[in-house]
PDB file of C-alpha atoms in Angstrom:
ATOM      1  CA  UNK A   1       0.386   6.661  35.247  1.00  0.00           C
ATOM      2  CA  UNK A   2       2.719   8.119  32.577  1.00  0.00           C
ATOM      3  CA  UNK A   3       5.673   7.756  34.795  1.00  0.00           C
ATOM      4  CA  UNK A   4       4.785   4.054  35.376  1.00  0.00           C
ATOM      5  CA  UNK A   5       4.300   3.454  31.737  1.00  0.00           C
ATOM      6  CA  UNK A   6       7.663   5.036  30.917  1.00  0.00           C
ATOM      7  CA  UNK A   7       9.374   2.877  33.543  1.00  0.00           C
ATOM      8  CA  UNK A   8       7.814  -0.245  32.193  1.00  0.00           C
ATOM      9  CA  UNK A   9       8.650   0.363  28.495  1.00  0.00           C
ATOM     10  CA  UNK A  10      12.353   1.546  28.985  1.00  0.00           C
ATOM     11  CA  UNK A  11      14.477  -1.042  27.551  1.00  0.00           C
ATOM     12  CA  UNK A  12      11.754  -2.949  25.759  1.00  0.00           C
ATOM     13  CA  UNK A  13      12.921  -2.099  22.363  1.00  0.00           C
ATOM     14  CA  UNK A  14      16.452  -2.337  20.960  1.00  0.00           C
ATOM     15  CA  UNK A  15      18.390   0.841  20.486  1.00  0.00           C
ATOM     16  CA  UNK A  16      17.876   2.483  17.077  1.00  0.00           C
ATOM     17  CA  UNK A  17      14.601   0.624  16.542  1.00  0.00           C
ATOM     18  CA  UNK A  18      13.202   3.761  14.809  1.00  0.00           C
ATOM     19  CA  UNK A  19      16.320   4.906  13.062  1.00  0.00           C
ATOM     20  CA  UNK A  20      15.573   6.423   9.747  1.00  0.00           C
ATOM     21  CA  UNK A  21      11.800   6.190  10.605  1.00  0.00           C
ATOM     22  CA  UNK A  22       9.331   9.140  10.657  1.00  0.00           C
ATOM     23  CA  UNK A  23       6.323   8.728  12.970  1.00  0.00           C
ATOM     24  CA  UNK A  24       3.249  10.897  12.933  1.00  0.00           C
ATOM     25  CA  UNK A  25       1.451  11.134  16.278  1.00  0.00           C
ATOM     26  CA  UNK A  26      -1.949  12.874  16.530  1.00  0.00           C
ATOM     27  CA  UNK A  27      -2.498  14.477  19.885  1.00  0.00           C
ATOM     28  CA  UNK A  28       1.399  14.391  20.235  1.00  0.00           C
ATOM     29  CA  UNK A  29       1.896  17.479  22.504  1.00  0.00           C
ATOM     30  CA  UNK A  30       0.833  16.172  25.828  1.00  0.00           C
ATOM     31  CA  UNK A  31       0.078  13.013  27.928  1.00  0.00           C
ATOM     32  CA  UNK A  32       0.532   9.643  26.372  1.00  0.00           C
ATOM     33  CA  UNK A  33       1.342  11.037  22.833  1.00  0.00           C
ATOM     34  CA  UNK A  34       4.173  13.072  24.176  1.00  0.00           C
ATOM     35  CA  UNK A  35       5.595  10.112  26.217  1.00  0.00           C
ATOM     36  CA  UNK A  36       5.474   7.863  23.281  1.00  0.00           C
ATOM     37  CA  UNK A  37       7.070  10.512  21.114  1.00  0.00           C
ATOM     38  CA  UNK A  38       9.910  10.955  23.569  1.00  0.00           C
ATOM     39  CA  UNK A  39      10.446   7.146  23.655  1.00  0.00           C
ATOM     40  CA  UNK A  40      10.497   6.985  19.798  1.00  0.00           C
ATOM     41  CA  UNK A  41      13.203   9.813  19.773  1.00  0.00           C
ATOM     42  CA  UNK A  42      15.365   7.905  22.189  1.00  0.00           C
ATOM     43  CA  UNK A  43      15.199   4.969  19.819  1.00  0.00           C
ATOM     44  CA  UNK A  44      16.389   7.099  16.856  1.00  0.00           C
ATOM     45  CA  UNK A  45      13.116   8.203  15.137  1.00  0.00           C
ATOM     46  CA  UNK A  46      11.879  11.495  13.775  1.00  0.00           C
ATOM     47  CA  UNK A  47       8.518  12.912  14.793  1.00  0.00           C
ATOM     48  CA  UNK A  48       5.662  14.812  13.352  1.00  0.00           C
ATOM     49  CA  UNK A  49       3.352  15.918  16.036  1.00  0.00           C
ATOM     50  CA  UNK A  50      -0.062  17.393  15.530  1.00  0.00           C
ATOM     51  CA  UNK A  51      -2.895  18.830  17.470  1.00  0.00           C
ATOM     52  CA  UNK A  52      -5.457  21.700  17.364  1.00  0.00           C
ATOM     53  CA  UNK A  53      -3.416  23.625  19.900  1.00  0.00           C
ATOM     54  CA  UNK A  54      -0.348  25.028  18.104  1.00  0.00           C
ATOM     55  CA  UNK A  55       1.078  26.493  21.243  1.00  0.00           C
ATOM     56  CA  UNK A  56       1.140  23.167  23.034  1.00  0.00           C
ATOM     57  CA  UNK A  57       2.768  21.157  20.148  1.00  0.00           C
ATOM     58  CA  UNK A  58       5.287  23.862  19.499  1.00  0.00           C
ATOM     59  CA  UNK A  59       6.341  23.794  23.167  1.00  0.00           C
ATOM     60  CA  UNK A  60       6.688  20.032  22.980  1.00  0.00           C
ATOM     61  CA  UNK A  61       8.629  20.203  19.675  1.00  0.00           C
ATOM     62  CA  UNK A  62      10.970  22.813  21.214  1.00  0.00           C
ATOM     63  CA  UNK A  63      11.671  20.556  24.221  1.00  0.00           C
ATOM     64  CA  UNK A  64      12.322  17.587  21.916  1.00  0.00           C
ATOM     65  CA  UNK A  65      14.535  19.465  19.481  1.00  0.00           C
ATOM     66  CA  UNK A  66      16.745  20.643  22.380  1.00  0.00           C
ATOM     67  CA  UNK A  67      17.484  17.022  23.438  1.00  0.00           C
ATOM     68  CA  UNK A  68      17.287  15.568  19.891  1.00  0.00           C
ATOM     69  CA  UNK A  69      18.173  18.307  17.277  1.00  0.00           C
ATOM     70  CA  UNK A  70      15.987  18.656  14.153  1.00  0.00           C
ATOM     71  CA  UNK A  71      13.970  15.587  15.270  1.00  0.00           C
ATOM     72  CA  UNK A  72      10.433  17.006  15.755  1.00  0.00           C
ATOM     73  CA  UNK A  73       8.102  18.910  13.465  1.00  0.00           C
ATOM     74  CA  UNK A  74       4.980  20.505  15.001  1.00  0.00           C
ATOM     75  CA  UNK A  75       2.044  21.339  12.712  1.00  0.00           C
ATOM     76  CA  UNK A  76      -1.428  22.152  13.908  1.00  0.00           C
ATOM     77  CA  UNK A  77      -4.574  20.581  12.495  1.00  0.00           C
ATOM     78  CA  UNK A  78      -7.958  19.259  13.486  1.00  0.00           C
ATOM     79  CA  UNK A  79      -8.411  15.521  12.982  1.00  0.00           C
ATOM     80  CA  UNK A  80     -12.057  16.158  12.196  1.00  0.00           C
ATOM     81  CA  UNK A  81     -11.213  18.233   9.176  1.00  0.00           C
ATOM     82  CA  UNK A  82      -9.957  16.283   6.174  1.00  0.00           C
ATOM     83  CA  UNK A  83      -8.247  19.397   4.722  1.00  0.00           C
ATOM     84  CA  UNK A  84      -6.216  19.612   7.877  1.00  0.00           C
ATOM     85  CA  UNK A  85      -5.322  15.978   7.723  1.00  0.00           C
ATOM     86  CA  UNK A  86      -4.193  16.171   4.206  1.00  0.00           C
ATOM     87  CA  UNK A  87      -2.111  19.342   5.004  1.00  0.00           C
ATOM     88  CA  UNK A  88      -0.387  17.719   8.004  1.00  0.00           C
ATOM     89  CA  UNK A  89       0.551  14.616   5.952  1.00  0.00           C
ATOM     90  CA  UNK A  90       1.717  16.775   2.976  1.00  0.00           C
ATOM     91  CA  UNK A  91       3.824  19.120   5.227  1.00  0.00           C
ATOM     92  CA  UNK A  92       5.223  16.248   7.196  1.00  0.00           C
ATOM     93  CA  UNK A  93       6.356  14.570   3.984  1.00  0.00           C
ATOM     94  CA  UNK A  94       7.758  17.844   2.742  1.00  0.00           C
ATOM     95  CA  UNK A  95       9.742  18.115   6.020  1.00  0.00           C
ATOM     96  CA  UNK A  96      11.131  14.539   6.418  1.00  0.00           C
ATOM     97  CA  UNK A  97      10.562  12.883   3.021  1.00  0.00           C
ATOM     98  CA  UNK A  98       8.230  10.195   4.231  1.00  0.00           C
ATOM     99  CA  UNK A  99       5.984   8.927   7.072  1.00  0.00           C
ATOM    100  CA  UNK A 100       6.615   5.442   8.141  1.00  0.00           C
ATOM    101  CA  UNK A 101       4.166   5.079  10.989  1.00  0.00           C
ATOM    102  CA  UNK A 102       0.927   6.573  12.234  1.00  0.00           C
ATOM    103  CA  UNK A 103      -0.051   6.768  15.870  1.00  0.00           C
ATOM    104  CA  UNK A 104      -3.677   7.669  16.172  1.00  0.00           C
ATOM    105  CA  UNK A 105      -3.613   9.187  19.675  1.00  0.00           C
ATOM    106  CA  UNK A 106      -5.871  12.316  19.528  1.00  0.00           C
ATOM    107  CA  UNK A 107      -8.695  12.058  21.997  1.00  0.00           C
ATOM    108  CA  UNK A 108     -11.418  14.038  23.630  1.00  0.00           C
ATOM    109  CA  UNK A 109     -14.048  13.604  26.390  1.00  0.00           C
ATOM    110  CA  UNK A 110     -16.447  15.448  28.503  1.00  0.00           C
ATOM    111  CA  UNK A 111     -16.230  14.065  32.044  1.00  0.00           C
ATOM    112  CA  UNK A 112     -20.008  14.273  32.630  1.00  0.00           C
ATOM    113  CA  UNK A 113     -22.895  11.872  33.432  1.00  0.00           C
ATOM    114  CA  UNK A 114     -24.119  10.864  29.908  1.00  0.00           C
ATOM    115  CA  UNK A 115     -27.613  12.007  30.433  1.00  0.00           C
ATOM    116  CA  UNK A 116     -26.346  15.574  30.888  1.00  0.00           C
ATOM    117  CA  UNK A 117     -24.613  15.565  27.535  1.00  0.00           C
ATOM    118  CA  UNK A 118     -26.195  17.046  24.429  1.00  0.00           C
ATOM    119  CA  UNK A 119     -26.325  15.118  21.188  1.00  0.00           C
ATOM    120  CA  UNK A 120     -23.794  17.639  19.885  1.00  0.00           C
ATOM    121  CA  UNK A 121     -21.393  16.917  22.748  1.00  0.00           C
ATOM    122  CA  UNK A 122     -21.603  13.162  22.099  1.00  0.00           C
ATOM    123  CA  UNK A 123     -20.998  13.806  18.404  1.00  0.00           C
ATOM    124  CA  UNK A 124     -17.895  15.969  18.939  1.00  0.00           C
ATOM    125  CA  UNK A 125     -16.244  13.096  20.860  1.00  0.00           C
ATOM    126  CA  UNK A 126     -17.181  10.595  18.108  1.00  0.00           C
ATOM    127  CA  UNK A 127     -15.833  12.968  15.440  1.00  0.00           C
ATOM    128  CA  UNK A 128     -12.501  13.391  17.255  1.00  0.00           C
ATOM    129  CA  UNK A 129     -11.725   9.947  18.474  1.00  0.00           C
ATOM    130  CA  UNK A 130     -13.388   7.613  15.860  1.00  0.00           C
ATOM    131  CA  UNK A 131     -13.702   9.823  12.675  1.00  0.00           C
ATOM    132  CA  UNK A 132     -10.334  11.437  13.350  1.00  0.00           C
ATOM    133  CA  UNK A 133      -8.742   8.038  13.491  1.00  0.00           C
ATOM    134  CA  UNK A 134     -10.531   7.075  10.227  1.00  0.00           C
ATOM    135  CA  UNK A 135      -9.407  10.395   8.496  1.00  0.00           C
ATOM    136  CA  UNK A 136      -5.858   9.801   9.180  1.00  0.00           C
ATOM    137  CA  UNK A 137      -5.854   6.062   8.565  1.00  0.00           C
ATOM    138  CA  UNK A 138      -7.517   6.316   5.160  1.00  0.00           C
ATOM    139  CA  UNK A 139      -5.665   9.348   3.970  1.00  0.00           C
ATOM    140  CA  UNK A 140      -2.207   8.093   4.847  1.00  0.00           C
ATOM    141  CA  UNK A 141      -2.946   4.436   3.970  1.00  0.00           C
ATOM    142  CA  UNK A 142      -4.196   5.442   0.527  1.00  0.00           C
ATOM    143  CA  UNK A 143      -0.949   7.434   0.024  1.00  0.00           C
ATOM    144  CA  UNK A 144       1.142   4.396   1.135  1.00  0.00           C
ATOM    145  CA  UNK A 145      -0.771   2.113  -1.296  1.00  0.00           C
ATOM    146  CA  UNK A 146      -0.484   4.516  -4.210  1.00  0.00           C
ATOM    147  CA  UNK A 147       3.304   4.934  -3.640  1.00  0.00           C
ATOM    148  CA  UNK A 148       3.856   1.267  -2.863  1.00  0.00           C
ATOM    149  CA  UNK A 149       5.217   2.046   0.585  1.00  0.00           C
ATOM    150  CA  UNK A 150       4.761  -0.008   3.630  1.00  0.00           C
ATOM    151  CA  UNK A 151       3.574   1.600   6.789  1.00  0.00           C
ATOM    152  CA  UNK A 152       2.391   0.819  10.295  1.00  0.00           C
ATOM    153  CA  UNK A 153      -0.533   2.250  12.305  1.00  0.00           C
ATOM    154  CA  UNK A 154      -1.176   2.092  16.015  1.00  0.00           C
ATOM    155  CA  UNK A 155      -4.503   3.104  17.386  1.00  0.00           C
ATOM    156  CA  UNK A 156      -4.469   4.039  21.057  1.00  0.00           C
ATOM    157  CA  UNK A 157      -7.468   2.674  22.860  1.00  0.00           C
ATOM    158  CA  UNK A 158      -8.521   2.144  26.523  1.00  0.00           C
ATOM    159  CA  UNK A 159      -9.867  -0.701  28.567  1.00  0.00           C
ATOM    160  CA  UNK A 160     -13.139   1.112  29.149  1.00  0.00           C
ATOM    161  CA  UNK A 161     -13.851   0.726  25.382  1.00  0.00           C
ATOM    162  CA  UNK A 162     -14.574  -2.933  26.278  1.00  0.00           C
ATOM    163  CA  UNK A 163     -15.792  -2.687  29.818  1.00  0.00           C
ATOM    164  CA  UNK A 164     -17.571   0.631  29.936  1.00  0.00           C
ATOM    165  CA  UNK A 165     -17.333   3.151  32.721  1.00  0.00           C
ATOM    166  CA  UNK A 166     -19.186   6.118  34.078  1.00  0.00           C
ATOM    167  CA  UNK A 167     -18.587   9.524  32.649  1.00  0.00           C
ATOM    168  CA  UNK A 168     -16.737   8.252  29.504  1.00  0.00           C
ATOM    169  CA  UNK A 169     -19.579   6.818  27.404  1.00  0.00           C
ATOM    170  CA  UNK A 170     -18.884   8.892  24.260  1.00  0.00           C
ATOM    171  CA  UNK A 171     -15.261   8.088  24.445  1.00  0.00           C
ATOM    172  CA  UNK A 172     -15.858   4.477  25.127  1.00  0.00           C
ATOM    173  CA  UNK A 173     -18.151   4.154  22.186  1.00  0.00           C
ATOM    174  CA  UNK A 174     -15.687   6.006  19.847  1.00  0.00           C
ATOM    175  CA  UNK A 175     -12.600   3.952  21.118  1.00  0.00           C
ATOM    176  CA  UNK A 176     -14.681   0.779  20.733  1.00  0.00           C
ATOM    177  CA  UNK A 177     -15.403   1.733  17.047  1.00  0.00           C
TER     178      UNK A 177
END
């Protein structure tokens, strides 16, 4: 799927589309977040990637920085914890001077029949996918407003948020929110 997505988006945007732009990607160390990040780098951008898994984002940042020197800053944090969100934004701005775009990509799911999930398991997914998106959007949005800066936000969703699907009910509910 990721290879197909990459093949379809190559060449869609003009060269240097993201020149002098800093993009923050939650869940930026693997999967779709990593693919989007690589594409942004090819178009001249700089990245702040974040995840709870420091080893994962450091590995991705090292890969990116080999091909695009000094382009990627990895900082771990949990989207569910407002202190972590504030720290990622603060340290990202300290590193690159600004954040121009936010890509809310962090996600989680338990691939399980819904009736087997505990209320806590359901809440964990809502907290990551929905509340994590809110935490970053509100925190960075308020900073942009205060500093009279423009910014862009892209929230990654999925078709099953509208159609539903087995084994992904908490994620579908959160993505729909």
